[in-house]
Tab-separated table of C-alpha atoms and ligand atoms in Angstrom:
chain	number	residue	atom	x	y	z
A	22	UNK	CA	70.100	8.910	194.763
A	23	UNK	CA	69.574	10.145	191.221
A	24	UNK	CA	66.663	8.314	189.525
A	25	UNK	CA	67.442	6.292	186.397
A	26	UNK	CA	66.538	8.628	183.493
A	27	UNK	CA	63.597	7.742	181.255
A	28	UNK	CA	62.823	9.094	177.796
A	29	UNK	CA	59.109	8.590	177.089
A	30	UNK	CA	57.968	8.474	173.479
A	31	UNK	CA	54.196	8.337	173.125
A	32	UNK	CA	51.921	8.714	170.144
A	33	UNK	CA	49.356	7.080	167.873
A	34	UNK	CA	49.737	3.845	165.895
A	35	UNK	CA	52.431	3.766	163.235
A	36	UNK	CA	53.793	7.187	164.141
A	37	UNK	CA	57.257	5.640	164.158
A	38	UNK	CA	57.677	5.430	167.946
A	39	UNK	CA	59.254	1.984	167.931
A	40	UNK	CA	61.862	2.802	165.287
A	41	UNK	CA	62.751	6.097	166.927
A	42	UNK	CA	62.890	4.593	170.427
A	43	UNK	CA	65.226	1.804	169.294
A	44	UNK	CA	67.550	4.203	167.476
A	45	UNK	CA	67.698	6.730	170.314
A	46	UNK	CA	68.324	3.963	172.857
A	47	UNK	CA	71.095	2.552	170.631
A	48	UNK	CA	72.922	5.889	170.530
A	49	UNK	CA	72.575	6.553	174.274
A	50	UNK	CA	73.232	2.936	175.293
A	51	UNK	CA	69.855	2.857	177.102
A	52	UNK	CA	67.404	-0.041	177.516
A	53	UNK	CA	64.170	-0.110	175.521
A	54	UNK	CA	60.598	-0.822	176.564
A	55	UNK	CA	58.175	-1.361	173.700
A	56	UNK	CA	55.066	-1.281	175.870
A	57	UNK	CA	52.692	-2.025	172.958
A	58	UNK	CA	54.285	-5.484	172.762
A	59	UNK	CA	52.936	-6.262	176.258
A	60	UNK	CA	49.391	-5.383	175.162
A	61	UNK	CA	49.910	-7.442	172.006
A	62	UNK	CA	51.143	-10.369	174.140
A	63	UNK	CA	47.997	-10.222	176.268
A	64	UNK	CA	45.945	-10.082	173.050
A	65	UNK	CA	47.694	-13.171	171.659
A	66	UNK	CA	47.744	-15.169	174.900
A	67	UNK	CA	44.051	-14.475	175.524
A	68	UNK	CA	43.122	-15.356	171.953
A	69	UNK	CA	44.895	-18.674	172.339
A	70	UNK	CA	43.219	-19.288	175.687
A	71	UNK	CA	39.798	-18.534	174.179
A	72	UNK	CA	39.196	-15.597	176.545
A	73	UNK	CA	36.776	-12.942	175.264
A	74	UNK	CA	38.209	-9.465	174.723
A	75	UNK	CA	35.635	-8.095	177.183
A	76	UNK	CA	36.422	-10.497	180.071
A	77	UNK	CA	38.350	-7.988	182.159
A	78	UNK	CA	39.237	-10.127	185.179
A	79	UNK	CA	40.491	-13.088	183.119
A	80	UNK	CA	42.482	-10.700	180.900
A	81	UNK	CA	44.027	-9.041	183.963
A	82	UNK	CA	44.966	-12.516	185.213
A	83	UNK	CA	46.636	-13.321	181.903
A	84	UNK	CA	48.495	-9.987	182.010
A	85	UNK	CA	49.721	-10.620	185.564
A	86	UNK	CA	50.902	-14.133	184.743
A	87	UNK	CA	52.459	-13.502	181.309
A	88	UNK	CA	55.613	-15.513	180.881
A	89	UNK	CA	57.269	-13.137	178.459
A	90	UNK	CA	60.892	-12.410	177.654
A	91	UNK	CA	62.518	-9.879	175.346
A	92	UNK	CA	65.713	-11.325	173.892
A	93	UNK	CA	67.858	-9.735	171.151
A	94	UNK	CA	64.877	-8.241	169.333
A	95	UNK	CA	62.828	-11.427	169.750
A	96	UNK	CA	59.723	-11.722	171.909
A	97	UNK	CA	59.261	-15.044	173.665
A	98	UNK	CA	55.907	-16.108	175.140
A	99	UNK	CA	56.059	-19.204	177.374
A	100	UNK	CA	59.197	-20.380	175.596
A	101	UNK	CA	57.877	-19.794	172.051
A	102	UNK	CA	59.150	-17.123	169.652
A	103	UNK	CA	56.025	-15.101	168.794
A	104	UNK	CA	57.772	-12.023	167.342
A	105	UNK	CA	56.200	-12.311	163.887
A	106	UNK	CA	52.781	-13.367	165.084
A	107	UNK	CA	52.574	-10.326	167.360
A	108	UNK	CA	52.985	-7.893	164.452
A	109	UNK	CA	49.784	-8.882	162.658
A	110	UNK	CA	47.103	-6.201	162.355
A	111	UNK	CA	44.516	-8.560	163.873
A	112	UNK	CA	46.576	-8.797	167.062
A	113	UNK	CA	47.088	-5.002	166.985
A	114	UNK	CA	43.357	-4.405	166.831
A	115	UNK	CA	42.670	-6.891	169.628
A	116	UNK	CA	45.466	-5.279	171.671
A	117	UNK	CA	43.795	-1.905	171.290
A	118	UNK	CA	40.477	-3.379	172.461
A	119	UNK	CA	41.875	-5.106	175.571
A	120	UNK	CA	44.085	-2.097	176.377
A	121	UNK	CA	40.968	-0.109	177.225
A	122	UNK	CA	40.409	-2.244	180.352
A	123	UNK	CA	41.775	-0.632	183.564
A	124	UNK	CA	42.393	-3.898	185.479
A	125	UNK	CA	44.545	-5.216	182.661
A	126	UNK	CA	46.488	-1.946	182.448
A	127	UNK	CA	47.254	-1.941	186.166
A	128	UNK	CA	48.342	-5.588	185.992
A	129	UNK	CA	51.054	-4.485	183.533
A	130	UNK	CA	52.335	-1.473	185.494
A	131	UNK	CA	55.045	-3.092	187.637
A	132	UNK	CA	56.282	-5.149	184.712
A	133	UNK	CA	56.782	-1.969	182.693
A	134	UNK	CA	58.486	-0.088	185.525
A	135	UNK	CA	60.925	-2.979	186.005
A	136	UNK	CA	62.521	-2.033	182.664
A	137	UNK	CA	63.875	1.122	184.306
A	138	UNK	CA	67.463	0.014	184.798
A	139	UNK	CA	70.759	1.952	184.657
A	140	UNK	CA	72.034	3.703	182.634
A	141	UNK	CA	68.557	4.669	181.340
A	142	UNK	CA	65.415	3.663	179.493
A	143	UNK	CA	63.654	4.729	176.318
A	144	UNK	CA	59.997	3.676	176.613
A	145	UNK	CA	57.455	3.893	173.806
A	146	UNK	CA	53.695	3.622	173.986
A	147	UNK	CA	50.597	5.662	174.705
A	148	UNK	CA	50.894	6.483	178.411
A	149	UNK	CA	54.625	6.333	179.134
A	150	UNK	CA	54.792	10.037	180.015
A	151	UNK	CA	51.351	10.324	181.602
A	152	UNK	CA	50.957	7.163	183.735
A	153	UNK	CA	53.877	4.750	183.746
A	154	UNK	CA	56.821	7.188	184.034
A	155	UNK	CA	55.319	10.563	184.990
A	156	UNK	CA	58.784	11.672	186.168
A	157	UNK	CA	60.450	10.948	182.789
A	158	UNK	CA	63.360	13.277	182.030
A	159	UNK	CA	62.023	13.861	178.525
A	160	UNK	CA	58.539	13.260	177.126
A	161	UNK	CA	58.015	13.287	173.386
A	162	UNK	CA	54.598	13.020	171.737
A	163	UNK	CA	55.229	11.806	168.214
A	164	UNK	CA	52.518	12.271	165.616
A	165	UNK	CA	52.080	12.117	161.844
A	166	UNK	CA	49.050	12.484	159.598
A	167	UNK	CA	46.860	9.400	159.237
A	168	UNK	CA	47.772	9.156	155.518
A	169	UNK	CA	51.497	9.154	156.261
A	170	UNK	CA	51.076	6.594	159.035
A	171	UNK	CA	48.949	4.300	156.888
A	172	UNK	CA	51.471	4.345	154.066
A	173	UNK	CA	54.360	3.704	156.476
A	174	UNK	CA	52.520	0.726	157.962
A	175	UNK	CA	51.663	-0.498	154.438
A	176	UNK	CA	55.315	-0.406	153.449
A	177	UNK	CA	56.398	-2.072	156.711
A	178	UNK	CA	53.962	-4.965	156.148
A	179	UNK	CA	54.820	-5.274	152.450
A	180	UNK	CA	58.531	-5.448	153.247
A	181	UNK	CA	57.741	-8.405	155.481
A	182	UNK	CA	55.784	-10.059	152.680
A	183	UNK	CA	52.485	-9.525	154.499
A	184	UNK	CA	49.622	-8.605	152.181
A	185	UNK	CA	47.881	-5.367	153.152
A	186	UNK	CA	45.308	-2.976	151.784
A	187	UNK	CA	46.056	0.746	152.140
A	188	UNK	CA	42.430	1.879	152.431
A	189	UNK	CA	41.573	-0.638	155.146
A	190	UNK	CA	44.840	0.058	157.003
A	191	UNK	CA	43.979	3.720	157.012
A	192	UNK	CA	40.477	2.985	158.308
A	193	UNK	CA	41.823	0.688	161.044
A	194	UNK	CA	44.368	3.284	162.167
A	195	UNK	CA	41.749	6.021	162.415
A	196	UNK	CA	39.472	3.671	164.361
A	197	UNK	CA	42.252	2.641	166.730
A	198	UNK	CA	43.309	6.286	167.278
A	199	UNK	CA	39.782	7.179	168.190
A	200	UNK	CA	39.425	4.263	170.626
A	201	UNK	CA	42.842	4.944	172.214
A	202	UNK	CA	42.099	8.674	172.577
A	203	UNK	CA	38.575	8.297	173.939
A	204	UNK	CA	39.022	5.530	176.504
A	205	UNK	CA	38.752	6.502	180.145
A	206	UNK	CA	41.856	4.591	181.330
A	207	UNK	CA	45.159	6.151	180.277
A	208	UNK	CA	43.857	7.713	177.056
A	209	UNK	CA	46.224	8.662	174.274
A	210	UNK	CA	46.889	12.309	175.146
A	211	UNK	CA	50.162	14.216	175.330
A	212	UNK	CA	51.427	14.828	178.868
A	213	UNK	CA	51.208	18.555	179.681
A	214	UNK	CA	55.020	18.700	179.699
A	215	UNK	CA	55.522	16.671	176.492
A	216	UNK	CA	57.290	18.065	173.439
A	217	UNK	CA	55.075	17.465	170.396
A	218	UNK	CA	56.826	16.398	167.229
A	219	UNK	CA	55.041	15.943	163.888
A	220	UNK	CA	57.065	13.531	161.786
A	221	UNK	CA	54.873	13.702	158.639
A	222	UNK	CA	57.556	15.540	156.657
A	223	UNK	CA	60.646	14.365	158.536
A	224	UNK	CA	62.979	11.445	157.826
A	225	UNK	CA	63.794	8.896	160.535
A	226	UNK	CA	67.265	10.462	160.873
A	227	UNK	CA	65.755	13.902	161.365
A	228	UNK	CA	63.379	12.692	164.095
A	229	UNK	CA	66.161	10.743	165.842
A	230	UNK	CA	68.359	13.858	165.683
A	231	UNK	CA	65.630	16.040	167.169
A	232	UNK	CA	64.904	13.609	170.027
A	233	UNK	CA	68.602	13.157	170.820
A	234	UNK	CA	69.113	16.922	170.956
A	235	UNK	CA	66.220	17.300	173.404
A	236	UNK	CA	67.405	14.289	175.426
A	237	UNK	CA	70.920	15.643	175.795
A	238	UNK	CA	69.624	19.031	176.942
A	239	UNK	CA	67.342	17.417	179.526
A	240	UNK	CA	69.878	14.864	180.749
A	241	UNK	CA	72.574	17.503	181.131
A	242	UNK	CA	70.286	19.802	183.076
A	243	UNK	CA	69.596	16.882	185.469
A	244	UNK	CA	73.275	16.232	186.222
A	245	UNK	CA	74.210	17.199	189.776
A	246	UNK	CA	76.422	20.313	189.853
B	303	CDP	O1	52.460	-0.356	166.510
B	303	CDP	P1	51.138	0.173	166.943
B	303	CDP	O2	51.197	1.591	167.362
B	303	CDP	O3	50.043	-0.135	165.976
B	303	CDP	O4	50.694	-0.636	168.195
B	303	CDP	P2	51.479	-0.906	169.531
B	303	CDP	O5	52.283	0.263	169.970
B	303	CDP	O6	52.164	-2.223	169.410
B	303	CDP	O7	50.247	-1.049	170.551
B	303	CDP	C1	49.152	-1.905	170.312
B	303	CDP	C2	47.950	-1.389	171.083
B	303	CDP	O8	48.232	-1.449	172.485
B	303	CDP	C3	47.621	0.085	170.820
B	303	CDP	O9	46.628	0.242	169.810
B	303	CDP	C4	47.110	0.610	172.147
B	303	CDP	O10	45.718	0.524	172.239
B	303	CDP	C5	47.700	-0.318	173.172
B	303	CDP	N1	48.748	0.318	173.964
B	303	CDP	C6	48.358	1.020	175.099
B	303	CDP	O11	47.184	1.131	175.373
B	303	CDP	N2	49.294	1.568	175.917
B	303	CDP	C7	50.595	1.472	175.627
B	303	CDP	N3	51.486	2.015	176.462
B	303	CDP	C8	51.018	0.793	174.464
B	303	CDP	C9	50.050	0.232	173.638
């Protein structure tokens, strides 16, 4: 049987993965997995439970038992809509810290793979192409300069009425990149067969167009003859 196709979009914070993944999935009619949201959910649930960000076994337990649902763009944790709360930079930083722990990462593996449903999946994160879906039909590694990413994140937060400071955002992003790239478990590195795309000087439409073109080529070449 033909495997359900996966398009993996990995890259650093605020490189635009989420926006691109959602748009590409919309055009292809595929499902979406925003894997960062799972790490953010563990960060939030553990914060609420008073679990330290270094307590690996308790964090893995929280990850395994997460009662999370993704519904029409909303993220529900144990029956409560936490969509907005998850977006905060504090939760993002805590997510990056807990995401370095191997036991927690393996506790989330099956949950991520369960998103692979027909007709296909677009998955965004750090290790979609390297660890979670190594057989993805297309792997994209999306980057942008730290300045461009910081100003995108600044605008995103401002649009939501969240106060932010460009210099500290930029510092946080660089710090998070470094931690994500240097960790031993599933570090942020492009898969050897990933297509690298620098979106610093590209519009969202241009990046979506480029990914769709690659996706169509790959998906067509996988069709049985
Ligand atoms: O939006 P942003 O890129 O800032 O963060 P995110 O994609 O929501 O992910 C939050 C954190 O979770 C990241 O800083 C990563 O450390 C971690 N993460 C990961 O380790 N593996 C993934 N597949 C996705 C996210």
